[in-house]
mmCIF file of C-alpha atoms and ligand atoms in Angstrom:
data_model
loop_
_atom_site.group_PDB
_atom_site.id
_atom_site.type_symbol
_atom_site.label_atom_id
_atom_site.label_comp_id
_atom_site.label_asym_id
_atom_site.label_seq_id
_atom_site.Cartn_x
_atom_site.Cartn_y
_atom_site.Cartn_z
ATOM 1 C CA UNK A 1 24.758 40.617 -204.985
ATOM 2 C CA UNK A 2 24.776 37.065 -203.369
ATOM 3 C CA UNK A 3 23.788 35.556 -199.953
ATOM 4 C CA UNK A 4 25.892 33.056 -197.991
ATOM 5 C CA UNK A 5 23.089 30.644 -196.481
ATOM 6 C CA UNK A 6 23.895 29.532 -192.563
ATOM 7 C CA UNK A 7 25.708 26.540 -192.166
ATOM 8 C CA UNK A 8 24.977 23.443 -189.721
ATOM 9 C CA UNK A 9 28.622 22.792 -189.808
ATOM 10 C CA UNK A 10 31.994 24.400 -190.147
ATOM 11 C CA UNK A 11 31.657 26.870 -192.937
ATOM 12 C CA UNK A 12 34.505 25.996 -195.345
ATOM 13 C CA UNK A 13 36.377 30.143 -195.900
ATOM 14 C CA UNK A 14 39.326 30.451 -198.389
ATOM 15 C CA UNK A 15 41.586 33.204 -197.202
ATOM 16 C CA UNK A 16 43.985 35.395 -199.532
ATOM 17 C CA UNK A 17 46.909 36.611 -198.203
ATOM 18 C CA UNK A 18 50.297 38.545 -199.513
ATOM 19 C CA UNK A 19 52.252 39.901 -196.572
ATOM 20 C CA UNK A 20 53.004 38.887 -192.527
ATOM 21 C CA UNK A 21 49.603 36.892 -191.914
ATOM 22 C CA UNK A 22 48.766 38.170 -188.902
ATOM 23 C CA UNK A 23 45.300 38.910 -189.924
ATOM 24 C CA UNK A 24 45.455 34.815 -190.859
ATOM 25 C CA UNK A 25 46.474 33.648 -187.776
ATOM 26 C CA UNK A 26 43.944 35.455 -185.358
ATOM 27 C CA UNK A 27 41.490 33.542 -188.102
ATOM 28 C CA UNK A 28 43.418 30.212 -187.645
ATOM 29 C CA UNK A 29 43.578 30.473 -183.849
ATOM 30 C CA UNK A 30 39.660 31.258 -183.469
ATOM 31 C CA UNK A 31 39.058 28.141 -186.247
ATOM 32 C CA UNK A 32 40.680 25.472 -183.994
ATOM 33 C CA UNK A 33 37.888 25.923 -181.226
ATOM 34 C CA UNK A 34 34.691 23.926 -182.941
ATOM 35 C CA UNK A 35 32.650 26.487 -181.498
ATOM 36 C CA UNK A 36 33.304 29.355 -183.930
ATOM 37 C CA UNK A 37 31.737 27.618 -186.990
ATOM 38 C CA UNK A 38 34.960 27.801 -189.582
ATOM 39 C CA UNK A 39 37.051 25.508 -191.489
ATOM 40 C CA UNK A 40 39.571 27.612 -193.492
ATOM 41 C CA UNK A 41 39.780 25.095 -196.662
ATOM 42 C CA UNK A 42 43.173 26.909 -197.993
ATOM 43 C CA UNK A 43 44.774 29.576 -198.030
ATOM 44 C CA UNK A 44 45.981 31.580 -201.485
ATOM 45 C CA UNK A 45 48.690 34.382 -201.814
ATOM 46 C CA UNK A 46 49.732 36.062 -205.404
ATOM 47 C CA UNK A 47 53.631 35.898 -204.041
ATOM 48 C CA UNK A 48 55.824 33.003 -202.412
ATOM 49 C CA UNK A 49 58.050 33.281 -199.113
ATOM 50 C CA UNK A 50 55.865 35.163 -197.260
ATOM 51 C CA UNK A 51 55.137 34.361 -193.516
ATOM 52 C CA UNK A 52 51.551 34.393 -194.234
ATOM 53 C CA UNK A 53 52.003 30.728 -196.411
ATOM 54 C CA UNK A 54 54.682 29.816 -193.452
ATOM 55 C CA UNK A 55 52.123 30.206 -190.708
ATOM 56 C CA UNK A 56 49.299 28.186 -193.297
ATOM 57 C CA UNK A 57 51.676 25.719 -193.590
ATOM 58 C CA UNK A 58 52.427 25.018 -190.011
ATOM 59 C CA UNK A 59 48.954 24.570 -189.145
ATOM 60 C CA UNK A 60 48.290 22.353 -191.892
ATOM 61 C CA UNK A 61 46.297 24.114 -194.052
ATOM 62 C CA UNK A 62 46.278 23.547 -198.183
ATOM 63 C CA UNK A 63 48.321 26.510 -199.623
ATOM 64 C CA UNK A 64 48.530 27.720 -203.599
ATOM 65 C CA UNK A 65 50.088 30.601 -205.054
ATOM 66 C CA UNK A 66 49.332 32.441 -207.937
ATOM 67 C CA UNK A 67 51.811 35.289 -209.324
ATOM 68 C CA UNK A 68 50.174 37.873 -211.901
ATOM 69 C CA UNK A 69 53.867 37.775 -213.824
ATOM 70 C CA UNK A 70 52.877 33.574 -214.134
ATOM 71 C CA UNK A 71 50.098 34.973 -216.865
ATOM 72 C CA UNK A 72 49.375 36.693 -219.843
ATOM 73 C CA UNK A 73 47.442 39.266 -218.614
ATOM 74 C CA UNK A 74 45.551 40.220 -214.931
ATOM 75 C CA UNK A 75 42.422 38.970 -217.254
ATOM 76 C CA UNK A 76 44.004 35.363 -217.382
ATOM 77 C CA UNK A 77 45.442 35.704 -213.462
ATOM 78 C CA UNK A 78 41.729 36.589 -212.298
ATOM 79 C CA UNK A 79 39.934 33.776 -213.968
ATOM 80 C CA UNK A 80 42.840 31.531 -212.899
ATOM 81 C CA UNK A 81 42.408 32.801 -208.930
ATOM 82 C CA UNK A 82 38.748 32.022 -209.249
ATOM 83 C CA UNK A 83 39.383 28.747 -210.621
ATOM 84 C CA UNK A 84 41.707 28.132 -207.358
ATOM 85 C CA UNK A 85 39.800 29.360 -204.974
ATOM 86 C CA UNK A 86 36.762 27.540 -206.400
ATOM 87 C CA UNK A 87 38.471 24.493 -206.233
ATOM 88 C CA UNK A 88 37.963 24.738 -202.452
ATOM 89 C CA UNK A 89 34.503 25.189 -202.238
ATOM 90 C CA UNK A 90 34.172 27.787 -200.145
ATOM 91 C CA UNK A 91 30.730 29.507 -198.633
ATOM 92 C CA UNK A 92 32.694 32.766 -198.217
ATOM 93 C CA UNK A 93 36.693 34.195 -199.098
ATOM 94 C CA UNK A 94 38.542 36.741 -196.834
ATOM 95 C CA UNK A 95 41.029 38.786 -198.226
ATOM 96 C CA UNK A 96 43.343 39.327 -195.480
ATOM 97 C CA UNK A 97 46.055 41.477 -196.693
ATOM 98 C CA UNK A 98 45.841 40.673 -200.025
ATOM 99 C CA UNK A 99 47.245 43.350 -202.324
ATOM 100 C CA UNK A 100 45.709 42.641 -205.455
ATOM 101 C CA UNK A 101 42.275 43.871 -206.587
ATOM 102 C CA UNK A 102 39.136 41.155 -207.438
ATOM 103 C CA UNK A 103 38.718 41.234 -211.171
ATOM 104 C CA UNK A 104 35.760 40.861 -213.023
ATOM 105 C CA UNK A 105 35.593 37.174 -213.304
ATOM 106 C CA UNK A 106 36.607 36.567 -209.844
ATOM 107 C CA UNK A 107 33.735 38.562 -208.727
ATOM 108 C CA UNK A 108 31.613 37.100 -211.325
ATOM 109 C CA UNK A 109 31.765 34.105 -209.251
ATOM 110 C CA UNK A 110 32.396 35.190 -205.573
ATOM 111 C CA UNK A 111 30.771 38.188 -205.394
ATOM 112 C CA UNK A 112 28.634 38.870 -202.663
ATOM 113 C CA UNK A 113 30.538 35.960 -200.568
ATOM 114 C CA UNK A 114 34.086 37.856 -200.940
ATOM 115 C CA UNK A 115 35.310 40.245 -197.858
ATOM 116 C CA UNK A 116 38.402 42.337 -197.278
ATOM 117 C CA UNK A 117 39.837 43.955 -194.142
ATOM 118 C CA UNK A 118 41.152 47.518 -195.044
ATOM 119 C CA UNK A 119 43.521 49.651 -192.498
ATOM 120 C CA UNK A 120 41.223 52.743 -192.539
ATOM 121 C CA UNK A 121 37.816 54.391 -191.417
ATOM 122 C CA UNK A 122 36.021 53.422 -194.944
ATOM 123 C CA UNK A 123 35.252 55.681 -196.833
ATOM 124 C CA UNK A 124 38.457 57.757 -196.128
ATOM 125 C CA UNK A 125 41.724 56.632 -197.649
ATOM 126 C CA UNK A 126 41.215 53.679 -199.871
ATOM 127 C CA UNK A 127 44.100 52.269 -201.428
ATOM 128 C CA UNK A 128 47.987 50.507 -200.887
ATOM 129 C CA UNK A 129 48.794 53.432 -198.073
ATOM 130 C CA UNK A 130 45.810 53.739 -195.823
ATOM 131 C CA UNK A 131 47.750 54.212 -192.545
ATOM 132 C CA UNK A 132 50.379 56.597 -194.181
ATOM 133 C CA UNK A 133 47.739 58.647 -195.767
ATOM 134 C CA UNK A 134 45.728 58.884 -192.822
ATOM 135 C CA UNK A 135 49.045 60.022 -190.672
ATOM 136 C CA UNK A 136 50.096 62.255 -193.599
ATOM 137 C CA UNK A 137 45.720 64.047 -193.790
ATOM 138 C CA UNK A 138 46.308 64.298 -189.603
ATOM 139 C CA UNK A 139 43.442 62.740 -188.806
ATOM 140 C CA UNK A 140 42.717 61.737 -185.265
ATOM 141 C CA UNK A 141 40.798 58.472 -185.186
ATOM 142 C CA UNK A 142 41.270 55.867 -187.922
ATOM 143 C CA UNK A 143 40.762 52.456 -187.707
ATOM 144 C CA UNK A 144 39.763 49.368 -189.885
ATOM 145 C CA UNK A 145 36.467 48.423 -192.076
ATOM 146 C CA UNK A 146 35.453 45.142 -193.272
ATOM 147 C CA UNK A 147 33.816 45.276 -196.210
ATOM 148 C CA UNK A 148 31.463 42.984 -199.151
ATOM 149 C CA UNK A 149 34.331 43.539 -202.301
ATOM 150 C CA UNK A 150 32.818 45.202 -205.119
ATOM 151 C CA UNK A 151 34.380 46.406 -208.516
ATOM 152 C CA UNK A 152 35.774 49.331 -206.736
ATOM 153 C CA UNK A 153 38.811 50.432 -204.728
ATOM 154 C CA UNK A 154 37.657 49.863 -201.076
ATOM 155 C CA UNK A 155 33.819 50.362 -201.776
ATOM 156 C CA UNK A 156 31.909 48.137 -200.672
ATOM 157 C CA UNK A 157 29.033 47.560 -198.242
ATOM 158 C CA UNK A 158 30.247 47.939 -194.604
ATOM 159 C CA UNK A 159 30.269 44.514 -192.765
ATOM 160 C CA UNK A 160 31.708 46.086 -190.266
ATOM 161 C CA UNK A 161 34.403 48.977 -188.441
ATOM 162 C CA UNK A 162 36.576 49.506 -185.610
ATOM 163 C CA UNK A 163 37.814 52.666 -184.730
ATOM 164 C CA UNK A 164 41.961 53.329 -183.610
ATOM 165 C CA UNK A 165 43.356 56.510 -182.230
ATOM 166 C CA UNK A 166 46.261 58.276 -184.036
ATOM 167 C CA UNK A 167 49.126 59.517 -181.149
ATOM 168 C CA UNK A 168 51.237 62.311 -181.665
ATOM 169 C CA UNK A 169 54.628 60.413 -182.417
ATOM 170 C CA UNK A 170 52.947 58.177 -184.353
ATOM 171 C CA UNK A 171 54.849 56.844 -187.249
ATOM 172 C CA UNK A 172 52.915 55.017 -190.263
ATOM 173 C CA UNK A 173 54.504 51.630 -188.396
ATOM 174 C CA UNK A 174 53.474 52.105 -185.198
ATOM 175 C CA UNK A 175 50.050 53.708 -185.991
ATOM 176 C CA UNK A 176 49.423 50.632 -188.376
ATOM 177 C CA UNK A 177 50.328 47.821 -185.418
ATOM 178 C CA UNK A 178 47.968 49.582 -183.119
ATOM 179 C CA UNK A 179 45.033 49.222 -186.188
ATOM 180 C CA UNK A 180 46.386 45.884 -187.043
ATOM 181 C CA UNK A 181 45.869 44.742 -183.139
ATOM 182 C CA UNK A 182 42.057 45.929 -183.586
ATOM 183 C CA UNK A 183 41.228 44.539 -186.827
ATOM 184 C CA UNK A 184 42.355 41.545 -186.056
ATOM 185 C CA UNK A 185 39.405 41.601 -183.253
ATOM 186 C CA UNK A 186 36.708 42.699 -185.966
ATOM 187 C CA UNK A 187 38.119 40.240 -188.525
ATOM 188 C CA UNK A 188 37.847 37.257 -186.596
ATOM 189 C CA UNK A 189 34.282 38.554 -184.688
ATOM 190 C CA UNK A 190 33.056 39.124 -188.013
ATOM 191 C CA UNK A 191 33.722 36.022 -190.115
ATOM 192 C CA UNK A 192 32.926 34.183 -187.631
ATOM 193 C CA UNK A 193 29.340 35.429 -187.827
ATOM 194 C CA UNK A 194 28.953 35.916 -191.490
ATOM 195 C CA UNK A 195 30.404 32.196 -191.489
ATOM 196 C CA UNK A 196 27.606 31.081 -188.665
ATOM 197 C CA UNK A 197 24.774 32.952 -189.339
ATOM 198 C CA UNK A 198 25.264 33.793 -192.870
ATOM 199 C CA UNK A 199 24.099 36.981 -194.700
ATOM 200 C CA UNK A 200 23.110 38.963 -197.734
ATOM 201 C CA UNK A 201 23.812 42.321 -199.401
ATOM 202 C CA UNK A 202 21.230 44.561 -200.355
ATOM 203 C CA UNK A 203 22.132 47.972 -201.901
ATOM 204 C CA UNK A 204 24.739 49.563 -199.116
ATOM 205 C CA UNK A 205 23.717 47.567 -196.742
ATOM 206 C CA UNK A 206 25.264 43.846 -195.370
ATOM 207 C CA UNK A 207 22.127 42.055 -193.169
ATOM 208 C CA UNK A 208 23.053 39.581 -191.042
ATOM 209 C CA UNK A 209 20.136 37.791 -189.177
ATOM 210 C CA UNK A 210 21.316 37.510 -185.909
ATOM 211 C CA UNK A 211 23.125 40.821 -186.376
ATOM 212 C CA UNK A 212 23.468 42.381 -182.522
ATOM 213 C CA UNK A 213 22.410 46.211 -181.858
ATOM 214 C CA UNK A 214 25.445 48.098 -182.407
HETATM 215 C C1 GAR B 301 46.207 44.629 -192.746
HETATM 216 O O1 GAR B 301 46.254 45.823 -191.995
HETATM 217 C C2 GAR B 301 45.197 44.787 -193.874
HETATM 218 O O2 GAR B 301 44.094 45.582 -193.548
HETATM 219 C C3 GAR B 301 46.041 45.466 -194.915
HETATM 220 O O3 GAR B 301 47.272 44.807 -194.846
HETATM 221 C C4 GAR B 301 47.504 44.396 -193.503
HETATM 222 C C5 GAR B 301 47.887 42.932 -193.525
HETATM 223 O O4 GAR B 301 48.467 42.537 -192.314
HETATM 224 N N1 GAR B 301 45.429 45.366 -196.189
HETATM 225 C C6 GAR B 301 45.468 46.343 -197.092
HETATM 226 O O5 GAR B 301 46.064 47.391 -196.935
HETATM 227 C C7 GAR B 301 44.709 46.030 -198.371
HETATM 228 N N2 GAR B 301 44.481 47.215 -199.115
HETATM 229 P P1 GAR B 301 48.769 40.994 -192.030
HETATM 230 O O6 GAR B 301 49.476 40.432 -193.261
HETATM 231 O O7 GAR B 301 49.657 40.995 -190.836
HETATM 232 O O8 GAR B 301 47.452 40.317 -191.779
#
């Protein structure tokens, strides 16, 4: 896979988005303060009206939208996304509640620089449902992984996890706010230094040079 070099300045992210944005925001919050090394050059969803392209908007940021029904085929949506999203120039892309996979022309092109938050302890419970499978298994601890997307479901190298407790009454919305509330924490700790410090794949494993003892 790639490597994302450091940058002197702001590194220039695309985010993808398809839902509420929260993820987004924590990221647009922590991008206004110089300090944490981002620029988020736009921000791309694969639906419109959502309050993830509201809360882009507000701030300023470019916005496009690409809908897979728009195409002939997820083929001709993928290559199209990449062509977006390279438009922007960006060093590294966060999927951030996007619900659509990477094809294999997107990742011909970003792969290796493209992450994705997932609601669950990678590898368990990959997929749409992560907090509603992980409730319906009865696990006790779940949580959230960043990952390096690869051509697989939620599989690839760990960037990074946080780990949530499942309550007793938990329902799949309640247990998802309380993973939501950490990942935003890992999301915007991790970008941050991917974005600053840069970083490069090899086999399993995501190495980050300034990469602190766990
Ligand atoms: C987040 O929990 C993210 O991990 C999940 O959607 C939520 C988006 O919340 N993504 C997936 O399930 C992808 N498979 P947000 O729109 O409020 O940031």
């Amino acid at each position: 896979m790639g490597a994302v070099p450091p940058d002197p300045d702001a590194t220039p992210i695309v985010v993808l988005v398809s839902g509420s944005g929260t993820n987004l925001q924590a990221l647009i919050d922590a991008a206004d303060d110089p300090a944490y090394g981002v620029r988020i050059a736009a921000v791309g969803a694969d639906r419109h009206d959502i309050e993830a392209l509201a809360r882009a908007e507000r701030h300023g940021i470019e916005t496009f939208v690409l809908r897979t029904a728009d195409f002939a085929d997820r083929s001709a949506w993928d290559a199209a996304l990449a062509d977006e999203v390279a438009r922007h120039g960006p060093a590294l892309v966060v999927l951030a509640g996007f619900m659509k996979l990477a094809g294999a022309q997107f990742l011909e092109r970003f792969g290796g620089r493209t992450v994705n938050t997932h609601p669950a302890l990678s590898p368990a419970f990959p997929g749409m449902h992560a907090p509603a499978d992980a409730l319906a298994h009865g696990v006790k601890v779940t949580g959230a992984t960043l990952f390096v997307v690869d051509a697989g479901v939620d599989t690839g190298p760990i960037v990074a996890q946080v780990a949530v407790p499942v309550l007793p009454d938990d329902d799949v919305e309640s247990l998802h706010e309380r993973i939501k509330s950490s990942e935003r924490g890992m999301l915007v700790e991790w970008v941050g230094r991917l974005a600053r410090d840069g970083f490069t794949v090899d086999g399993r494993h995501v190495i980050s040079p300034r990469k602190d003892p766990a």
